[in-house]
PDB file of C-alpha atoms in Angstrom:
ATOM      1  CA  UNK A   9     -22.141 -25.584 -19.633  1.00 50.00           C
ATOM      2  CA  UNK A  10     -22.985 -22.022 -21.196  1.00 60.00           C
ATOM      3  CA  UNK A  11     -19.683 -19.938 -20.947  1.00 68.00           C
ATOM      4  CA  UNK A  12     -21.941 -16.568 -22.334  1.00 68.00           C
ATOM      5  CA  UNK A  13     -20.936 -13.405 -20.712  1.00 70.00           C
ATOM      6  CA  UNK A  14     -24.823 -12.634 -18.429  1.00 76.00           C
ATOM      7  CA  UNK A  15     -24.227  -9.194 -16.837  1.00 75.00           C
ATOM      8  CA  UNK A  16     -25.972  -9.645 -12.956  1.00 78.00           C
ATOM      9  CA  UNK A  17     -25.791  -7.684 -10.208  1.00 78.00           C
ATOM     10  CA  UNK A  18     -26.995  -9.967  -7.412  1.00 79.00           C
ATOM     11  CA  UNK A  19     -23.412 -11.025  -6.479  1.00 76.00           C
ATOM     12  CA  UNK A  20     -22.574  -6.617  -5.820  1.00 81.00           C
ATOM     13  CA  UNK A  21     -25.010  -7.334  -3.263  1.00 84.00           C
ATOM     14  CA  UNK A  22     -23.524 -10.265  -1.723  1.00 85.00           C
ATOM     15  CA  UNK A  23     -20.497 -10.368   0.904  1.00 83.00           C
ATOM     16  CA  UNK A  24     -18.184 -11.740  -2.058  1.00 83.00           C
ATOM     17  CA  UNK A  25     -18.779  -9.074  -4.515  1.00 87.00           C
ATOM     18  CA  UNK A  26     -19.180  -6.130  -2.287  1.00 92.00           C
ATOM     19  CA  UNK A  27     -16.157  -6.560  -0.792  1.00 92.00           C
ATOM     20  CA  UNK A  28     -14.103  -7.049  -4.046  1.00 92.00           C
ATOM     21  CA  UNK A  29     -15.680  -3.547  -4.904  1.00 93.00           C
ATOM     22  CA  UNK A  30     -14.277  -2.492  -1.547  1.00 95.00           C
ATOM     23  CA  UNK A  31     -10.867  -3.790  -1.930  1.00 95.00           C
ATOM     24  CA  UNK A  32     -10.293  -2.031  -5.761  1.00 94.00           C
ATOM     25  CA  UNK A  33     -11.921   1.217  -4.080  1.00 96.00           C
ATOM     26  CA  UNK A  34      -8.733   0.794  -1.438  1.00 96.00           C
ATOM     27  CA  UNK A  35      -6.067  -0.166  -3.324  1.00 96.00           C
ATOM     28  CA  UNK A  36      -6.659   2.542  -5.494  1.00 96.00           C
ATOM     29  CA  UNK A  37      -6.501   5.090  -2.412  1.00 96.00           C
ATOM     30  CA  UNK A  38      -3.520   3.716  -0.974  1.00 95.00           C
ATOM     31  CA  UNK A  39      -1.268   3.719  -4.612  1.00 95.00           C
ATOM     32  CA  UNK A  40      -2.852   7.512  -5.118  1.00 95.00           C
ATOM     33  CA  UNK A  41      -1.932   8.507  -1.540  1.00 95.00           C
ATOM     34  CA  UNK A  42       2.038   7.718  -2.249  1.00 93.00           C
ATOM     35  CA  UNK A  43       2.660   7.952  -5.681  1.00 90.00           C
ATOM     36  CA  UNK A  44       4.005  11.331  -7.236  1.00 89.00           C
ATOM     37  CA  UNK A  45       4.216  12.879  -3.556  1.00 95.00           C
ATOM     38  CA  UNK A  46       5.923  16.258  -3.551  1.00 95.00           C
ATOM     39  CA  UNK A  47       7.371  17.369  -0.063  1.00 95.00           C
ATOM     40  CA  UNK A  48       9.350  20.312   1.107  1.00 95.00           C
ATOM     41  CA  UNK A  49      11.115  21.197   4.781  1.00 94.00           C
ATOM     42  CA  UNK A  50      12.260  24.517   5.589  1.00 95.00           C
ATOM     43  CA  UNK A  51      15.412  24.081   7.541  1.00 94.00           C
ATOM     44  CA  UNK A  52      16.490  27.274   9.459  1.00 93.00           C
ATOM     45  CA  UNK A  53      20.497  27.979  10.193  1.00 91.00           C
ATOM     46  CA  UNK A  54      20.887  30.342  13.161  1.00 90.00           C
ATOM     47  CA  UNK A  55      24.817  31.513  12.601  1.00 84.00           C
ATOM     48  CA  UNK A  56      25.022  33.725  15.830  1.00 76.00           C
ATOM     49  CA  UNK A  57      25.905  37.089  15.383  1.00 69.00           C
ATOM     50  CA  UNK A  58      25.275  36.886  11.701  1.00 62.00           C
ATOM     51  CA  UNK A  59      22.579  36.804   9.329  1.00 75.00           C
ATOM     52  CA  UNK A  60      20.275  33.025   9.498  1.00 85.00           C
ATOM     53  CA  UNK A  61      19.905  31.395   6.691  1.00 88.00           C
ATOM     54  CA  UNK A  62      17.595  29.136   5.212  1.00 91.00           C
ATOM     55  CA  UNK A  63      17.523  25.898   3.301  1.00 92.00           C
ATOM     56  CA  UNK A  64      14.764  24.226   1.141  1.00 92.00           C
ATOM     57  CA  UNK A  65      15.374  20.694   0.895  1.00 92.00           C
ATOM     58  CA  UNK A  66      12.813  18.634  -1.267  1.00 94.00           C
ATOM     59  CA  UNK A  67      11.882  15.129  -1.402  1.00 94.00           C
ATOM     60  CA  UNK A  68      10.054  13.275  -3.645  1.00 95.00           C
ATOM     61  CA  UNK A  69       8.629   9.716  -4.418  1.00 95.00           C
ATOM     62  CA  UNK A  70      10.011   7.377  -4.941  1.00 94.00           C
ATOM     63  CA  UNK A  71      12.065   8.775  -1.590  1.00 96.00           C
ATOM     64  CA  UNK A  72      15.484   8.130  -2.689  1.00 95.00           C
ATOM     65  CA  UNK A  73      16.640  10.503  -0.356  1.00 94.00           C
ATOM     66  CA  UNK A  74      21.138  10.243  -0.905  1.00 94.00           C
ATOM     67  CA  UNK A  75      20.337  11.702  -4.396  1.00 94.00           C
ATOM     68  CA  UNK A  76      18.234  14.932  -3.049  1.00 93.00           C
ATOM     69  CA  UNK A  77      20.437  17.631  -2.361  1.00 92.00           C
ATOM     70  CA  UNK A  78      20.054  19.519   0.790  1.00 92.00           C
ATOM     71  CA  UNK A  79      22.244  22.010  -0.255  1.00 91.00           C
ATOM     72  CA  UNK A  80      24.766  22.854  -2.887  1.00 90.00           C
ATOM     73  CA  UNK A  81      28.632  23.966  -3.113  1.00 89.00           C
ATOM     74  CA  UNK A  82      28.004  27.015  -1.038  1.00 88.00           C
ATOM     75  CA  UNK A  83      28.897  29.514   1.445  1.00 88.00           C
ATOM     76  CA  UNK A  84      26.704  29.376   4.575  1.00 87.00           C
ATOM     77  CA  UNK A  85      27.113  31.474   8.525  1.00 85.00           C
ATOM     78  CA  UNK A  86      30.451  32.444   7.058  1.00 83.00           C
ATOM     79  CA  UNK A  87      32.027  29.145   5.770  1.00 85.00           C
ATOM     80  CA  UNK A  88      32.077  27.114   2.978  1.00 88.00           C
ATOM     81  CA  UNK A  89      29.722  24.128   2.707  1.00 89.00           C
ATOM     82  CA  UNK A  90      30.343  21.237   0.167  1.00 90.00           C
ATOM     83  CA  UNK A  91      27.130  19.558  -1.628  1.00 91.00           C
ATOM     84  CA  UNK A  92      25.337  17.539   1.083  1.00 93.00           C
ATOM     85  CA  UNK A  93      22.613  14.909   0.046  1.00 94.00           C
ATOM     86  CA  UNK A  94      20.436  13.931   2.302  1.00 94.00           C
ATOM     87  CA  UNK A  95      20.587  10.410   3.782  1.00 94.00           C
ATOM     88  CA  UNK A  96      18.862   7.333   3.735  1.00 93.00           C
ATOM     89  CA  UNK A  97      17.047   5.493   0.328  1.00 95.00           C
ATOM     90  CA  UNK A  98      12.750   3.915   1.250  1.00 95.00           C
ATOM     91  CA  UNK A  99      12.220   3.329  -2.814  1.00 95.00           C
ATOM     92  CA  UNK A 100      12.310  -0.261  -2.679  1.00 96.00           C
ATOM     93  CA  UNK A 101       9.883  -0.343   0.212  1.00 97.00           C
ATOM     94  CA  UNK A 102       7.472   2.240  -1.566  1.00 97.00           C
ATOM     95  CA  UNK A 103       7.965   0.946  -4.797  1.00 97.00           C
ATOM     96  CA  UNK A 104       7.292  -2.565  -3.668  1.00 97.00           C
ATOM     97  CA  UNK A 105       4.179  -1.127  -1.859  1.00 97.00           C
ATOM     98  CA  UNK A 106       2.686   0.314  -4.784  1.00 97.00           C
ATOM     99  CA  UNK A 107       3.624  -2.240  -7.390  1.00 97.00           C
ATOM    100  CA  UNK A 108       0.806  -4.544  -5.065  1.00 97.00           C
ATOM    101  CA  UNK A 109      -1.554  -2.151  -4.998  1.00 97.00           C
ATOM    102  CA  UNK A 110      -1.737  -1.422  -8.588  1.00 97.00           C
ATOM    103  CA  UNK A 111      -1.799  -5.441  -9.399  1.00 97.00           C
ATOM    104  CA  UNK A 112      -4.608  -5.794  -6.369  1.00 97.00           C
ATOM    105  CA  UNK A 113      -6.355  -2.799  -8.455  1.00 97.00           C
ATOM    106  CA  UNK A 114      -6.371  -4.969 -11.428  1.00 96.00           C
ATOM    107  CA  UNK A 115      -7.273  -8.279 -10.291  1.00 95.00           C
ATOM    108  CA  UNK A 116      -9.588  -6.870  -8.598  1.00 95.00           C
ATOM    109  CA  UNK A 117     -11.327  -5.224 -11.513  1.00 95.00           C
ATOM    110  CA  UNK A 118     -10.816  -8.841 -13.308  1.00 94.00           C
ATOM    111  CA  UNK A 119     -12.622 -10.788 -10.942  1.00 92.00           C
ATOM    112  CA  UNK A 120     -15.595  -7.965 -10.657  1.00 93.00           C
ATOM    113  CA  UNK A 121     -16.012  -8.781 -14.318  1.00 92.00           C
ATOM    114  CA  UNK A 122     -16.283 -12.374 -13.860  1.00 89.00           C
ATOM    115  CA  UNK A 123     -18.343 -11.788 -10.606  1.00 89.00           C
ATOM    116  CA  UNK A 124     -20.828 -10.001 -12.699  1.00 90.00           C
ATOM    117  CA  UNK A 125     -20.594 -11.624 -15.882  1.00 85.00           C
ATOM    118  CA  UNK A 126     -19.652 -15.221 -15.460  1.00 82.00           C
ATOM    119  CA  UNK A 127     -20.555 -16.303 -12.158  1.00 81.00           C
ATOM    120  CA  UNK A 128     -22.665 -19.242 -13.365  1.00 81.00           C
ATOM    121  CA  UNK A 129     -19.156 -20.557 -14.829  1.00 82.00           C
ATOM    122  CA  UNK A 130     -17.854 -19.930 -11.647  1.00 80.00           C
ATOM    123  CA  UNK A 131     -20.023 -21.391  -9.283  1.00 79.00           C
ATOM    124  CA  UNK A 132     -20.025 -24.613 -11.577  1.00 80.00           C
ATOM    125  CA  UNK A 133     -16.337 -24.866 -11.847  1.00 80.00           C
ATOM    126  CA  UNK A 134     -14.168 -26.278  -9.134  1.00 79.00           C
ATOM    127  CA  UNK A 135     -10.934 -24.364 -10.693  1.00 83.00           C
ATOM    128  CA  UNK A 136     -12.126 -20.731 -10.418  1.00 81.00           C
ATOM    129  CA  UNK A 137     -13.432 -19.864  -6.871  1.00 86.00           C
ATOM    130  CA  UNK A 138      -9.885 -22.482  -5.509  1.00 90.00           C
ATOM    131  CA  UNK A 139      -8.088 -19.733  -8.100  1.00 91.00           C
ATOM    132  CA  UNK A 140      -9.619 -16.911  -6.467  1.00 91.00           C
ATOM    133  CA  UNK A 141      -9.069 -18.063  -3.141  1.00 92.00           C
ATOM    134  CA  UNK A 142      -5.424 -18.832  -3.611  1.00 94.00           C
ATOM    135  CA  UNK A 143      -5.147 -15.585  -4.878  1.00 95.00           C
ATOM    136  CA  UNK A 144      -6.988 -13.796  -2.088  1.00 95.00           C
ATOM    137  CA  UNK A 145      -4.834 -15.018   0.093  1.00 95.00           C
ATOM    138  CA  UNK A 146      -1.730 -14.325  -1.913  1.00 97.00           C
ATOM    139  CA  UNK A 147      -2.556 -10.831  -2.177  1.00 97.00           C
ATOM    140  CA  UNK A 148      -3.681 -10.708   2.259  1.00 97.00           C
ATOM    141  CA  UNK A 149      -0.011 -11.893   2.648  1.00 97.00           C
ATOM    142  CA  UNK A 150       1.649  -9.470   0.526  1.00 97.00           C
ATOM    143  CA  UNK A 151      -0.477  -6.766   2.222  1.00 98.00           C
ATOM    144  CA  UNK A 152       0.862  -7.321   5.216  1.00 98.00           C
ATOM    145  CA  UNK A 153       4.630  -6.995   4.034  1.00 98.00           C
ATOM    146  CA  UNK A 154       4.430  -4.528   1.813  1.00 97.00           C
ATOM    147  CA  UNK A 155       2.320  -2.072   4.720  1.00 97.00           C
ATOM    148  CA  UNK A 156       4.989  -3.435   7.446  1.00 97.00           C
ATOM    149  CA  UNK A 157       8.130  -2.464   4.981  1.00 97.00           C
ATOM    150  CA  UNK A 158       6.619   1.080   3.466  1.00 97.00           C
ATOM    151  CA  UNK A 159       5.590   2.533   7.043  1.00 97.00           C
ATOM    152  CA  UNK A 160       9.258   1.361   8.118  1.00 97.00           C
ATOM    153  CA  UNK A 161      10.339   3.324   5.173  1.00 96.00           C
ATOM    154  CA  UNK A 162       8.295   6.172   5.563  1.00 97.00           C
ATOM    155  CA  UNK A 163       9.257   6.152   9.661  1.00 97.00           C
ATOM    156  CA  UNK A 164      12.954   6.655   7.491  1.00 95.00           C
ATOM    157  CA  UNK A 165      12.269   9.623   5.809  1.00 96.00           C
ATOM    158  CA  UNK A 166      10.832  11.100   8.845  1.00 96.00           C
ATOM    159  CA  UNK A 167      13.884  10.799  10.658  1.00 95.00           C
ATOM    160  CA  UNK A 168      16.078  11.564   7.574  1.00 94.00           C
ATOM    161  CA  UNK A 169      13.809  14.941   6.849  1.00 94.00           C
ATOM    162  CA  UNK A 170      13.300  15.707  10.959  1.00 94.00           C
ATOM    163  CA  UNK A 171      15.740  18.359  12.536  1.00 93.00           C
ATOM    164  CA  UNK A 172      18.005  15.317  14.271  1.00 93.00           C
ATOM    165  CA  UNK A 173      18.899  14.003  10.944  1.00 94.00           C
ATOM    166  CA  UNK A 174      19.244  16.979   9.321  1.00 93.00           C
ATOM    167  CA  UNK A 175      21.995  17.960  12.375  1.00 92.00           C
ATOM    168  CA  UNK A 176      23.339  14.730  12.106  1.00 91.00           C
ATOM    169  CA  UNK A 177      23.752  14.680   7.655  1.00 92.00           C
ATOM    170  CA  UNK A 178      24.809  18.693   7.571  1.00 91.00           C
ATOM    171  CA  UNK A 179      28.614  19.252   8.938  1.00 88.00           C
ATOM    172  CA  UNK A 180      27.909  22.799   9.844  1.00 88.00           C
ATOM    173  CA  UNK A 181      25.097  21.878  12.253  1.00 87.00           C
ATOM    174  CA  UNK A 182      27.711  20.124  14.089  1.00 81.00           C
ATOM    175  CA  UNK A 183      30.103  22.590  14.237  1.00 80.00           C
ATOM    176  CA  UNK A 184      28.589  25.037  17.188  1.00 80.00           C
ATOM    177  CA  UNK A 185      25.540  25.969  14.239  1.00 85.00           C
ATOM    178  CA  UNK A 186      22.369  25.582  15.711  1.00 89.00           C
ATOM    179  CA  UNK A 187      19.954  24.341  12.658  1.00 90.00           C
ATOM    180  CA  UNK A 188      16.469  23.488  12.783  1.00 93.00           C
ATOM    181  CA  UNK A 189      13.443  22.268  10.469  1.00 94.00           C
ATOM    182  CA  UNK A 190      10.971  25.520  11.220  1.00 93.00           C
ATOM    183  CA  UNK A 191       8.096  24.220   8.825  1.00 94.00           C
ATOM    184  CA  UNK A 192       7.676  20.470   8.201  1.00 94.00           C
ATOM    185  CA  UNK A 193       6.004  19.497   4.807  1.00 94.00           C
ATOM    186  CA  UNK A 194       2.463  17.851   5.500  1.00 95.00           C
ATOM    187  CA  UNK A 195       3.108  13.938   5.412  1.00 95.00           C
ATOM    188  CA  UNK A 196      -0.593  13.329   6.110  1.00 96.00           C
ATOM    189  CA  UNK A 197      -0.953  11.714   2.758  1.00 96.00           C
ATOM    190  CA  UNK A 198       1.596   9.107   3.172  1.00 96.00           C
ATOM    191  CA  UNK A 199       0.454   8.655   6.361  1.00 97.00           C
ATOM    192  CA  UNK A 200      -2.981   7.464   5.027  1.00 97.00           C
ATOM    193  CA  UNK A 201      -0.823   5.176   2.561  1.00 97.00           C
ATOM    194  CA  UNK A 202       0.048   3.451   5.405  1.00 97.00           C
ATOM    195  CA  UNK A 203      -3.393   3.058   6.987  1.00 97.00           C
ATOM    196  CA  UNK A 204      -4.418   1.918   3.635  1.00 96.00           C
ATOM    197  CA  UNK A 205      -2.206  -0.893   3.159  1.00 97.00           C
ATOM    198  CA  UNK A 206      -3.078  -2.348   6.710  1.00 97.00           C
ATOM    199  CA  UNK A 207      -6.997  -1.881   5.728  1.00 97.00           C
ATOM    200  CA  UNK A 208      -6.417  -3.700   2.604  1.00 97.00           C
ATOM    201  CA  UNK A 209      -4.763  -6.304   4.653  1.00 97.00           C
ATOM    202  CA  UNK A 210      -7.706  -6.956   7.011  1.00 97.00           C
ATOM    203  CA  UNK A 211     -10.078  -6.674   3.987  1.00 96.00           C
ATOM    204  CA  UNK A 212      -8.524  -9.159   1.239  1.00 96.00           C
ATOM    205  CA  UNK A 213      -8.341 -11.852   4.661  1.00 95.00           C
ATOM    206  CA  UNK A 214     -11.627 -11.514   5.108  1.00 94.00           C
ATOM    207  CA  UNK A 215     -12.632 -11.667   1.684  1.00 93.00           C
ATOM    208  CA  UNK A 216     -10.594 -14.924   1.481  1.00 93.00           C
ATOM    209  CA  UNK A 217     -13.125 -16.278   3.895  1.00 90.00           C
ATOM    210  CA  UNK A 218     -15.929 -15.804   1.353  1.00 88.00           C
ATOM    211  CA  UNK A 219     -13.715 -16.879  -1.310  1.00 89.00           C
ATOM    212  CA  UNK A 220     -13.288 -19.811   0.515  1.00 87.00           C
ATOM    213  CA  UNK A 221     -16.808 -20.754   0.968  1.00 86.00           C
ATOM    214  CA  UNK A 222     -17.204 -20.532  -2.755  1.00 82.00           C
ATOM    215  CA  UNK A 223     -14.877 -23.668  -3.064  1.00 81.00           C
ATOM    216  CA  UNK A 224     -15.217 -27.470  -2.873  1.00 74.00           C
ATOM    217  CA  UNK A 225     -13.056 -27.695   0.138  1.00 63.00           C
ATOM    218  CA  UNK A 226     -15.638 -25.833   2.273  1.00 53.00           C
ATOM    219  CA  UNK A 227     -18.179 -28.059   0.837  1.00 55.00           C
ATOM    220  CA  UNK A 228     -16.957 -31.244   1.441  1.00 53.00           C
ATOM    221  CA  UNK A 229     -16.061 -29.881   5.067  1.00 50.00           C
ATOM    222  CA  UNK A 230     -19.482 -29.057   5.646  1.00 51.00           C
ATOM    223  CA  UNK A 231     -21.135 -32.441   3.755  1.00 52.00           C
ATOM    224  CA  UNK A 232     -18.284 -34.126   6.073  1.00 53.00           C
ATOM    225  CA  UNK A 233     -19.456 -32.630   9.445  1.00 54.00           C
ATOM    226  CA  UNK A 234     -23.251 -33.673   8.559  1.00 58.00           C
ATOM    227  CA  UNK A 235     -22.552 -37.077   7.613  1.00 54.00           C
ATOM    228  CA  UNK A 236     -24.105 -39.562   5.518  1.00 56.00           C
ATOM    229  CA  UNK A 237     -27.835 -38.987   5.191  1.00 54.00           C
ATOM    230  CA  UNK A 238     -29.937 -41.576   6.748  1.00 51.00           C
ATOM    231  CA  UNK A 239     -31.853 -44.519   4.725  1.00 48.00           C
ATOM    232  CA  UNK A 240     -35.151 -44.111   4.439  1.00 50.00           C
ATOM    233  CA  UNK A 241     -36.915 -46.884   6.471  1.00 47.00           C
TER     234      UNK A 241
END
């Protein structure tokens, strides 16, 4: 069997290699989307007859919120206000959610290679395409987890960041303070994380289909359901 690397880009143009472009296109949009976000609230103290005052919290990825300060040792509507973290911790959920992007990434990009390169040793081998379909399914399953765990975690910081958790984390707001988040950092990027990871989901399952059909146990289903051929009379 010749093992030679042949670059060919018939199998781009088939189901099974367009949609493996497809899937490292999306995993790289949903790792990009989350990673290295940056977000800011502005959370507004009205102290009565006094001055307002204003507090900055920021968040960042990999959202462990209890170690972002939401405001330091100070004095705030007239009383002193000890260091207050915000509350609540999503890293393991985002951090698990990116981790299976970035390996989809690269096992996508390996099997591209071997799509365009080797696919006369894969087609002739029984090992690779039941490898790759394995795989594909693997990587469907953790989809769904790590999509159904990161927009839980993301639904966490939304509360944590949101003016009922900031009343609920900050004494003073419940202490006859009225406080309010007055200008919301844009989550629309994290949002599309989300959407991403579900897309991937329903992508990689129905790329295991075509994975599938590259493998002996699709064949021998098939020869199965036609049967024996007929002797010739």
């Amino acid at each position: 069997m010749q093992t030679a690397f042949r670059l060919k880009l018939t199998p781009v143009k088939e189901p099974l290699g367009f949609v493996k472009v497809v899937e490292l296109l999306t995993a790289v949009l949903a790792f990009g989307t989350c990673g290295g976000y940056t977000g800011r609230n502005v959370v507004s103290i009205f102290c009565g007859g006094s001055s307002n005052e204003t507090l900055s919290p920021t968040f960042t990825y990999p959202f462990r919120l209890n170690q972002e300060l939401l405001v330091e040792n100070t004095t705030l509507c007239n009383r002193t206000v000890a260091a207050t973290h915000l509350v609540g911790d999503s890293s393991s959920s985002v951090e698990f959610f990116v981790a299976v992007a970035v390996l989809a990434f690269l096992y996508s990009m390996v099997a591209l290679l071997v799509y365009l390169g080797y696919m006369h040793v894969y087609r002739d081998s029984d090992f690779g395409p039941m490898f790759d379909f394995v795989l594909t399914a693997v990587f469907a399953f953790l989809w769904l987890v790590c999509s159904s765990a990161w927009a839980r975690g993301l639904q966490t910081v939304k509360d944590a960041t949101g003016t009922a958790g900031i009343e609920s984390t900050l004494a003073l707001c419940r202490d006859n303070v009225k406080c309010e988040v007055t200008d919301y950092a844009s989550m629309r990027s994290l949002n599309i994380s989300v959407i991403c990871g579900f897309l991937n989901l329903i992508i990689w399952a129905v790329n295991a289909w075509f994975v599938y059909k590259q493998t002996r146990w699709h064949s021998q289903k098939v020869n199965a359901q036609r049967g024996p051929n007929p002797a010739p009379i």
